[in-house]
């Protein structure tokens, strides 16, 4: 169970997440994409991506893995509306099948920005995969091709996700109820 926390309500437990990732990996494997490259959007997706690639291994896949660091929130819990590249990918995406991995699909701006960027660079195909698709109206019309969970429209932390640089280390996804 790990260290109990009275300040966080659990939304998705570590057990729930790990159970779901096996099924998610099978869904992705069914696409049978040749030379798949995962591009994980940092920082929030680092733990999800780490678990997802091992789940993909378990279904026989051998994806290449890269990262891009994007920022739309800064220290706030409300999207600023503009997306900045803090650190770019290091692979050449031209002609590649890409799976973009992010933690949360909220307004849609981050994922749409990343998709447009890699598309403009000549990626062969781009699919999107998120840990949580929030139940909220999007500012940008984009759907995740794959999602681990649908989630409520609340700010979530843990499993890689932060609030003002805290809580990334939690092995579950939760909501802060007191600080
Ligand atoms: P969007 O651009 O509004 O769709 O927001 C997506 C980005 O904002 C994700 O990459 C997350 O890093 C971050 N984000 C959105 N909602 C949350 C949340 O509830 N907790 C932590 N990060 C979030
Ligand atoms: Mg993010």
PDB file of C-alpha atoms and ligand atoms in Angstrom:
ATOM      1  CA  UNK A   1       0.000   0.000   0.000  1.00  0.00           C
ATOM      2  CA  UNK A   2       2.945   2.357   0.553  1.00  0.00           C
ATOM      3  CA  UNK A   3       2.985   5.293   2.898  1.00  0.00           C
ATOM      4  CA  UNK A   4      -0.558   6.414   3.787  1.00  0.00           C
ATOM      5  CA  UNK A   5      -1.463  10.032   2.979  1.00  0.00           C
ATOM      6  CA  UNK A   6      -4.290  11.858   4.682  1.00  0.00           C
ATOM      7  CA  UNK A   7      -3.837  14.915   2.446  1.00  0.00           C
ATOM      8  CA  UNK A   8      -4.631  13.100  -0.818  1.00  0.00           C
ATOM      9  CA  UNK A   9      -7.766  11.258  -1.965  1.00  0.00           C
ATOM     10  CA  UNK A  10      -6.868   8.334  -4.203  1.00  0.00           C
ATOM     11  CA  UNK A  11      -8.569   8.417  -7.612  1.00  0.00           C
ATOM     12  CA  UNK A  12      -6.649   5.589  -9.355  1.00  0.00           C
ATOM     13  CA  UNK A  13      -4.666   3.246  -7.121  1.00  0.00           C
ATOM     14  CA  UNK A  14      -1.290   1.754  -8.068  1.00  0.00           C
ATOM     15  CA  UNK A  15      -3.039  -1.623  -8.476  1.00  0.00           C
ATOM     16  CA  UNK A  16      -5.737  -0.181 -10.748  1.00  0.00           C
ATOM     17  CA  UNK A  17      -3.120   1.529 -12.908  1.00  0.00           C
ATOM     18  CA  UNK A  18      -0.957  -1.542 -13.258  1.00  0.00           C
ATOM     19  CA  UNK A  19      -3.956  -3.731 -14.143  1.00  0.00           C
ATOM     20  CA  UNK A  20      -5.106  -1.299 -16.807  1.00  0.00           C
ATOM     21  CA  UNK A  21      -1.714  -0.912 -18.503  1.00  0.00           C
ATOM     22  CA  UNK A  22      -1.645  -4.543 -19.671  1.00  0.00           C
ATOM     23  CA  UNK A  23      -4.902  -4.065 -21.574  1.00  0.00           C
ATOM     24  CA  UNK A  24      -3.800  -0.705 -22.912  1.00  0.00           C
ATOM     25  CA  UNK A  25      -0.576  -2.220 -24.257  1.00  0.00           C
ATOM     26  CA  UNK A  26      -2.605  -4.922 -26.014  1.00  0.00           C
ATOM     27  CA  UNK A  27      -4.774  -2.265 -27.671  1.00  0.00           C
ATOM     28  CA  UNK A  28      -1.653  -0.473 -28.920  1.00  0.00           C
ATOM     29  CA  UNK A  29      -0.020  -3.710 -30.092  1.00  0.00           C
ATOM     30  CA  UNK A  30      -3.076  -4.469 -32.241  1.00  0.00           C
ATOM     31  CA  UNK A  31      -2.155  -1.564 -34.529  1.00  0.00           C
ATOM     32  CA  UNK A  32       0.960  -3.533 -35.514  1.00  0.00           C
ATOM     33  CA  UNK A  33       2.863  -0.329 -36.221  1.00  0.00           C
ATOM     34  CA  UNK A  34       6.241  -0.805 -37.825  1.00  0.00           C
ATOM     35  CA  UNK A  35       9.235   0.943 -36.202  1.00  0.00           C
ATOM     36  CA  UNK A  36       7.151   2.618 -33.520  1.00  0.00           C
ATOM     37  CA  UNK A  37       8.711   5.523 -31.664  1.00  0.00           C
ATOM     38  CA  UNK A  38       7.214   6.612 -28.359  1.00  0.00           C
ATOM     39  CA  UNK A  39       7.508  10.325 -27.691  1.00  0.00           C
ATOM     40  CA  UNK A  40       6.672  10.992 -24.052  1.00  0.00           C
ATOM     41  CA  UNK A  41       5.769  14.543 -23.099  1.00  0.00           C
ATOM     42  CA  UNK A  42       7.703  15.549 -19.983  1.00  0.00           C
ATOM     43  CA  UNK A  43       7.617  16.014 -17.229  1.00  0.00           C
ATOM     44  CA  UNK A  44       4.219  14.703 -16.217  1.00  0.00           C
ATOM     45  CA  UNK A  45       4.228  11.498 -18.274  1.00  0.00           C
ATOM     46  CA  UNK A  46       7.581  10.060 -17.189  1.00  0.00           C
ATOM     47  CA  UNK A  47       6.232   7.404 -14.844  1.00  0.00           C
ATOM     48  CA  UNK A  48       3.315   6.496 -17.110  1.00  0.00           C
ATOM     49  CA  UNK A  49       5.697   6.181 -20.073  1.00  0.00           C
ATOM     50  CA  UNK A  50       8.122   4.058 -18.056  1.00  0.00           C
ATOM     51  CA  UNK A  51       5.369   1.634 -17.061  1.00  0.00           C
ATOM     52  CA  UNK A  52       3.737   1.689 -20.497  1.00  0.00           C
ATOM     53  CA  UNK A  53       6.904   0.731 -22.384  1.00  0.00           C
ATOM     54  CA  UNK A  54       7.404  -2.234 -20.056  1.00  0.00           C
ATOM     55  CA  UNK A  55       3.786  -3.254 -20.632  1.00  0.00           C
ATOM     56  CA  UNK A  56       4.471  -2.950 -24.371  1.00  0.00           C
ATOM     57  CA  UNK A  57       7.486  -5.205 -23.977  1.00  0.00           C
ATOM     58  CA  UNK A  58       5.215  -7.753 -22.302  1.00  0.00           C
ATOM     59  CA  UNK A  59       3.072  -7.867 -25.449  1.00  0.00           C
ATOM     60  CA  UNK A  60       6.106  -8.275 -27.697  1.00  0.00           C
ATOM     61  CA  UNK A  61       6.758  -4.709 -28.811  1.00  0.00           C
ATOM     62  CA  UNK A  62      10.153  -3.036 -29.165  1.00  0.00           C
ATOM     63  CA  UNK A  63       9.447   0.693 -29.352  1.00  0.00           C
ATOM     64  CA  UNK A  64      12.121   3.337 -29.583  1.00  0.00           C
ATOM     65  CA  UNK A  65      11.679   5.912 -26.815  1.00  0.00           C
ATOM     66  CA  UNK A  66      12.225   9.644 -26.838  1.00  0.00           C
ATOM     67  CA  UNK A  67      11.071  12.670 -24.874  1.00  0.00           C
ATOM     68  CA  UNK A  68       9.957  16.223 -25.421  1.00  0.00           C
ATOM     69  CA  UNK A  69       9.558  18.710 -22.596  1.00  0.00           C
ATOM     70  CA  UNK A  70       6.597  21.018 -23.074  1.00  0.00           C
ATOM     71  CA  UNK A  71       5.175  23.558 -20.694  1.00  0.00           C
ATOM     72  CA  UNK A  72       1.728  25.082 -20.580  1.00  0.00           C
ATOM     73  CA  UNK A  73       1.150  25.340 -16.854  1.00  0.00           C
ATOM     74  CA  UNK A  74       4.297  26.621 -15.160  1.00  0.00           C
ATOM     75  CA  UNK A  75       3.539  26.557 -11.452  1.00  0.00           C
ATOM     76  CA  UNK A  76      -0.145  27.217 -11.925  1.00  0.00           C
ATOM     77  CA  UNK A  77      -2.982  24.703 -11.993  1.00  0.00           C
ATOM     78  CA  UNK A  78      -4.671  26.557 -14.854  1.00  0.00           C
ATOM     79  CA  UNK A  79      -3.366  26.212 -18.399  1.00  0.00           C
ATOM     80  CA  UNK A  80      -1.680  29.383 -19.627  1.00  0.00           C
ATOM     81  CA  UNK A  81      -3.038  28.843 -23.120  1.00  0.00           C
ATOM     82  CA  UNK A  82       0.325  28.788 -24.842  1.00  0.00           C
ATOM     83  CA  UNK A  83       2.666  25.842 -25.154  1.00  0.00           C
ATOM     84  CA  UNK A  84       6.452  26.227 -25.046  1.00  0.00           C
ATOM     85  CA  UNK A  85       9.131  23.706 -26.006  1.00  0.00           C
ATOM     86  CA  UNK A  86      11.536  23.523 -23.080  1.00  0.00           C
ATOM     87  CA  UNK A  87      13.515  20.632 -24.606  1.00  0.00           C
ATOM     88  CA  UNK A  88      13.020  19.063 -28.011  1.00  0.00           C
ATOM     89  CA  UNK A  89      13.095  15.428 -29.157  1.00  0.00           C
ATOM     90  CA  UNK A  90      16.451  14.040 -30.242  1.00  0.00           C
ATOM     91  CA  UNK A  91      15.266  11.617 -32.935  1.00  0.00           C
ATOM     92  CA  UNK A  92      14.456  12.406 -36.549  1.00  0.00           C
ATOM     93  CA  UNK A  93      10.714  11.743 -36.769  1.00  0.00           C
ATOM     94  CA  UNK A  94      10.581  11.884 -40.562  1.00  0.00           C
ATOM     95  CA  UNK A  95       8.735   8.814 -41.862  1.00  0.00           C
ATOM     96  CA  UNK A  96       8.256   7.394 -38.376  1.00  0.00           C
ATOM     97  CA  UNK A  97       5.170   5.986 -36.710  1.00  0.00           C
ATOM     98  CA  UNK A  98       4.857   7.987 -33.504  1.00  0.00           C
ATOM     99  CA  UNK A  99       2.928   7.318 -30.320  1.00  0.00           C
ATOM    100  CA  UNK A 100       2.699  10.526 -28.316  1.00  0.00           C
ATOM    101  CA  UNK A 101       2.309   9.799 -24.610  1.00  0.00           C
ATOM    102  CA  UNK A 102       1.032  12.341 -22.117  1.00  0.00           C
ATOM    103  CA  UNK A 103      -0.333  12.284 -18.603  1.00  0.00           C
ATOM    104  CA  UNK A 104      -3.548  14.286 -18.893  1.00  0.00           C
ATOM    105  CA  UNK A 105      -5.700  15.428 -21.792  1.00  0.00           C
ATOM    106  CA  UNK A 106      -7.338  18.599 -20.519  1.00  0.00           C
ATOM    107  CA  UNK A 107      -7.775  21.604 -22.828  1.00  0.00           C
ATOM    108  CA  UNK A 108      -6.075  19.583 -25.581  1.00  0.00           C
ATOM    109  CA  UNK A 109      -3.545  22.312 -26.358  1.00  0.00           C
ATOM    110  CA  UNK A 110      -0.441  20.362 -25.347  1.00  0.00           C
ATOM    111  CA  UNK A 111      -1.268  17.232 -27.303  1.00  0.00           C
ATOM    112  CA  UNK A 112      -2.464  19.196 -30.343  1.00  0.00           C
ATOM    113  CA  UNK A 113       0.712  21.278 -30.274  1.00  0.00           C
ATOM    114  CA  UNK A 114       2.935  18.191 -30.111  1.00  0.00           C
ATOM    115  CA  UNK A 115       0.958  16.453 -32.841  1.00  0.00           C
ATOM    116  CA  UNK A 116       1.172  19.448 -35.179  1.00  0.00           C
ATOM    117  CA  UNK A 117       4.887  19.830 -34.479  1.00  0.00           C
ATOM    118  CA  UNK A 118       5.779  16.223 -35.325  1.00  0.00           C
ATOM    119  CA  UNK A 119       3.415  16.197 -38.264  1.00  0.00           C
ATOM    120  CA  UNK A 120       5.093  19.305 -39.709  1.00  0.00           C
ATOM    121  CA  UNK A 121       8.402  17.462 -39.397  1.00  0.00           C
ATOM    122  CA  UNK A 122       7.132  14.660 -41.602  1.00  0.00           C
ATOM    123  CA  UNK A 123       6.127  11.873 -39.221  1.00  0.00           C
ATOM    124  CA  UNK A 124       4.434   9.027 -41.123  1.00  0.00           C
ATOM    125  CA  UNK A 125       1.672   8.615 -38.534  1.00  0.00           C
ATOM    126  CA  UNK A 126       0.952  10.049 -35.102  1.00  0.00           C
ATOM    127  CA  UNK A 127      -1.219   8.392 -32.474  1.00  0.00           C
ATOM    128  CA  UNK A 128      -1.874   9.766 -29.011  1.00  0.00           C
ATOM    129  CA  UNK A 129      -2.063   7.971 -25.695  1.00  0.00           C
ATOM    130  CA  UNK A 130      -2.901   9.532 -22.343  1.00  0.00           C
ATOM    131  CA  UNK A 131      -3.143   8.251 -18.818  1.00  0.00           C
ATOM    132  CA  UNK A 132      -6.254  10.319 -18.079  1.00  0.00           C
ATOM    133  CA  UNK A 133      -8.703  11.880 -20.473  1.00  0.00           C
ATOM    134  CA  UNK A 134     -10.473  14.529 -18.404  1.00  0.00           C
ATOM    135  CA  UNK A 135     -14.206  14.843 -18.719  1.00  0.00           C
ATOM    136  CA  UNK A 136     -14.164  18.498 -19.760  1.00  0.00           C
ATOM    137  CA  UNK A 137     -14.820  20.594 -22.849  1.00  0.00           C
ATOM    138  CA  UNK A 138     -11.609  21.015 -24.877  1.00  0.00           C
ATOM    139  CA  UNK A 139     -10.244  24.318 -26.152  1.00  0.00           C
ATOM    140  CA  UNK A 140      -8.823  22.375 -29.092  1.00  0.00           C
ATOM    141  CA  UNK A 141     -10.667  19.603 -30.919  1.00  0.00           C
ATOM    142  CA  UNK A 142      -8.528  16.543 -30.210  1.00  0.00           C
ATOM    143  CA  UNK A 143      -9.275  13.068 -28.891  1.00  0.00           C
ATOM    144  CA  UNK A 144      -6.794  10.581 -27.499  1.00  0.00           C
ATOM    145  CA  UNK A 145      -6.464   7.481 -29.675  1.00  0.00           C
ATOM    146  CA  UNK A 146      -5.689   5.529 -26.513  1.00  0.00           C
ATOM    147  CA  UNK A 147      -6.393   6.281 -22.885  1.00  0.00           C
ATOM    148  CA  UNK A 148      -5.826   4.387 -19.680  1.00  0.00           C
ATOM    149  CA  UNK A 149      -8.703   6.105 -17.869  1.00  0.00           C
ATOM    150  CA  UNK A 150     -11.403   8.701 -18.186  1.00  0.00           C
ATOM    151  CA  UNK A 151     -11.138  11.063 -15.256  1.00  0.00           C
ATOM    152  CA  UNK A 152     -13.107  13.773 -13.478  1.00  0.00           C
ATOM    153  CA  UNK A 153     -12.482  17.445 -14.128  1.00  0.00           C
ATOM    154  CA  UNK A 154     -10.310  17.953 -11.062  1.00  0.00           C
ATOM    155  CA  UNK A 155      -6.620  18.729 -10.780  1.00  0.00           C
ATOM    156  CA  UNK A 156      -4.825  15.446 -10.178  1.00  0.00           C
ATOM    157  CA  UNK A 157      -1.376  14.686  -8.788  1.00  0.00           C
ATOM    158  CA  UNK A 158       0.882  11.685  -8.345  1.00  0.00           C
ATOM    159  CA  UNK A 159       2.201   8.980 -10.664  1.00  0.00           C
ATOM    160  CA  UNK A 160       4.521  11.590 -12.195  1.00  0.00           C
ATOM    161  CA  UNK A 161       2.130  14.534 -12.023  1.00  0.00           C
ATOM    162  CA  UNK A 162       2.786  17.552  -9.845  1.00  0.00           C
ATOM    163  CA  UNK A 163       1.194  20.533  -8.231  1.00  0.00           C
ATOM    164  CA  UNK A 164       3.851  23.236  -7.816  1.00  0.00           C
ATOM    165  CA  UNK A 165       6.595  20.589  -8.155  1.00  0.00           C
ATOM    166  CA  UNK A 166       5.181  18.346  -5.444  1.00  0.00           C
ATOM    167  CA  UNK A 167       3.620  14.879  -5.399  1.00  0.00           C
ATOM    168  CA  UNK A 168       5.264  13.338  -8.504  1.00  0.00           C
ATOM    169  CA  UNK A 169       6.598  10.473  -6.374  1.00  0.00           C
ATOM    170  CA  UNK A 170       3.191   9.123  -5.344  1.00  0.00           C
ATOM    171  CA  UNK A 171       2.582   5.659  -6.836  1.00  0.00           C
ATOM    172  CA  UNK A 172      -1.121   6.447  -7.327  1.00  0.00           C
ATOM    173  CA  UNK A 173      -3.191   9.231  -8.911  1.00  0.00           C
ATOM    174  CA  UNK A 174      -5.036  11.410  -6.450  1.00  0.00           C
ATOM    175  CA  UNK A 175      -6.504  14.727  -5.625  1.00  0.00           C
ATOM    176  CA  UNK A 176      -5.104  17.074  -3.025  1.00  0.00           C
ATOM    177  CA  UNK A 177      -7.639  17.611  -0.238  1.00  0.00           C
ATOM    178  CA  UNK A 178      -5.446  19.566   2.187  1.00  0.00           C
ATOM    179  CA  UNK A 179      -1.926  20.987   2.104  1.00  0.00           C
TER     180      UNK A 179
HETATM  181  P1  LIG B   1      -3.853  20.656 -21.844  1.00  0.00           P
HETATM  182  O1  LIG B   1      -2.786  21.251 -22.705  1.00  0.00           O
HETATM  183  O2  LIG B   1      -4.742  21.700 -21.245  1.00  0.00           O
HETATM  184  O3  LIG B   1      -4.613  19.523 -22.459  1.00  0.00           O
HETATM  185  O4  LIG B   1      -3.147  20.110 -20.565  1.00  0.00           O
HETATM  186  C1  LIG B   1      -2.391  19.026 -20.631  1.00  0.00           C
HETATM  187  C2  LIG B   1      -1.113  19.234 -19.857  1.00  0.00           C
HETATM  188  O5  LIG B   1      -1.327  19.947 -18.652  1.00  0.00           O
HETATM  189  C3  LIG B   1      -0.595  17.887 -19.495  1.00  0.00           C
HETATM  190  O6  LIG B   1       0.581  17.674 -20.221  1.00  0.00           O
HETATM  191  C4  LIG B   1      -0.351  17.949 -18.018  1.00  0.00           C
HETATM  192  O7  LIG B   1       1.019  17.975 -17.782  1.00  0.00           O
HETATM  193  C5  LIG B   1      -0.948  19.206 -17.516  1.00  0.00           C
HETATM  194  N1  LIG B   1      -2.152  18.936 -16.711  1.00  0.00           N
HETATM  195  C6  LIG B   1      -3.435  19.088 -17.069  1.00  0.00           C
HETATM  196  N2  LIG B   1      -4.274  18.741 -16.089  1.00  0.00           N
HETATM  197  C7  LIG B   1      -3.473  18.337 -15.073  1.00  0.00           C
HETATM  198  C8  LIG B   1      -3.749  17.837 -13.762  1.00  0.00           C
HETATM  199  O8  LIG B   1      -4.895  17.665 -13.334  1.00  0.00           O
HETATM  200  N3  LIG B   1      -2.671  17.530 -13.013  1.00  0.00           N
HETATM  201  C9  LIG B   1      -1.399  17.680 -13.444  1.00  0.00           C
HETATM  202  N4  LIG B   1      -1.100  18.121 -14.663  1.00  0.00           N
HETATM  203  C10 LIG B   1      -2.127  18.467 -15.467  1.00  0.00           C
HETATM  204 MG1  LIG B   2       2.334  17.636 -19.204  1.00  0.00          MG
END
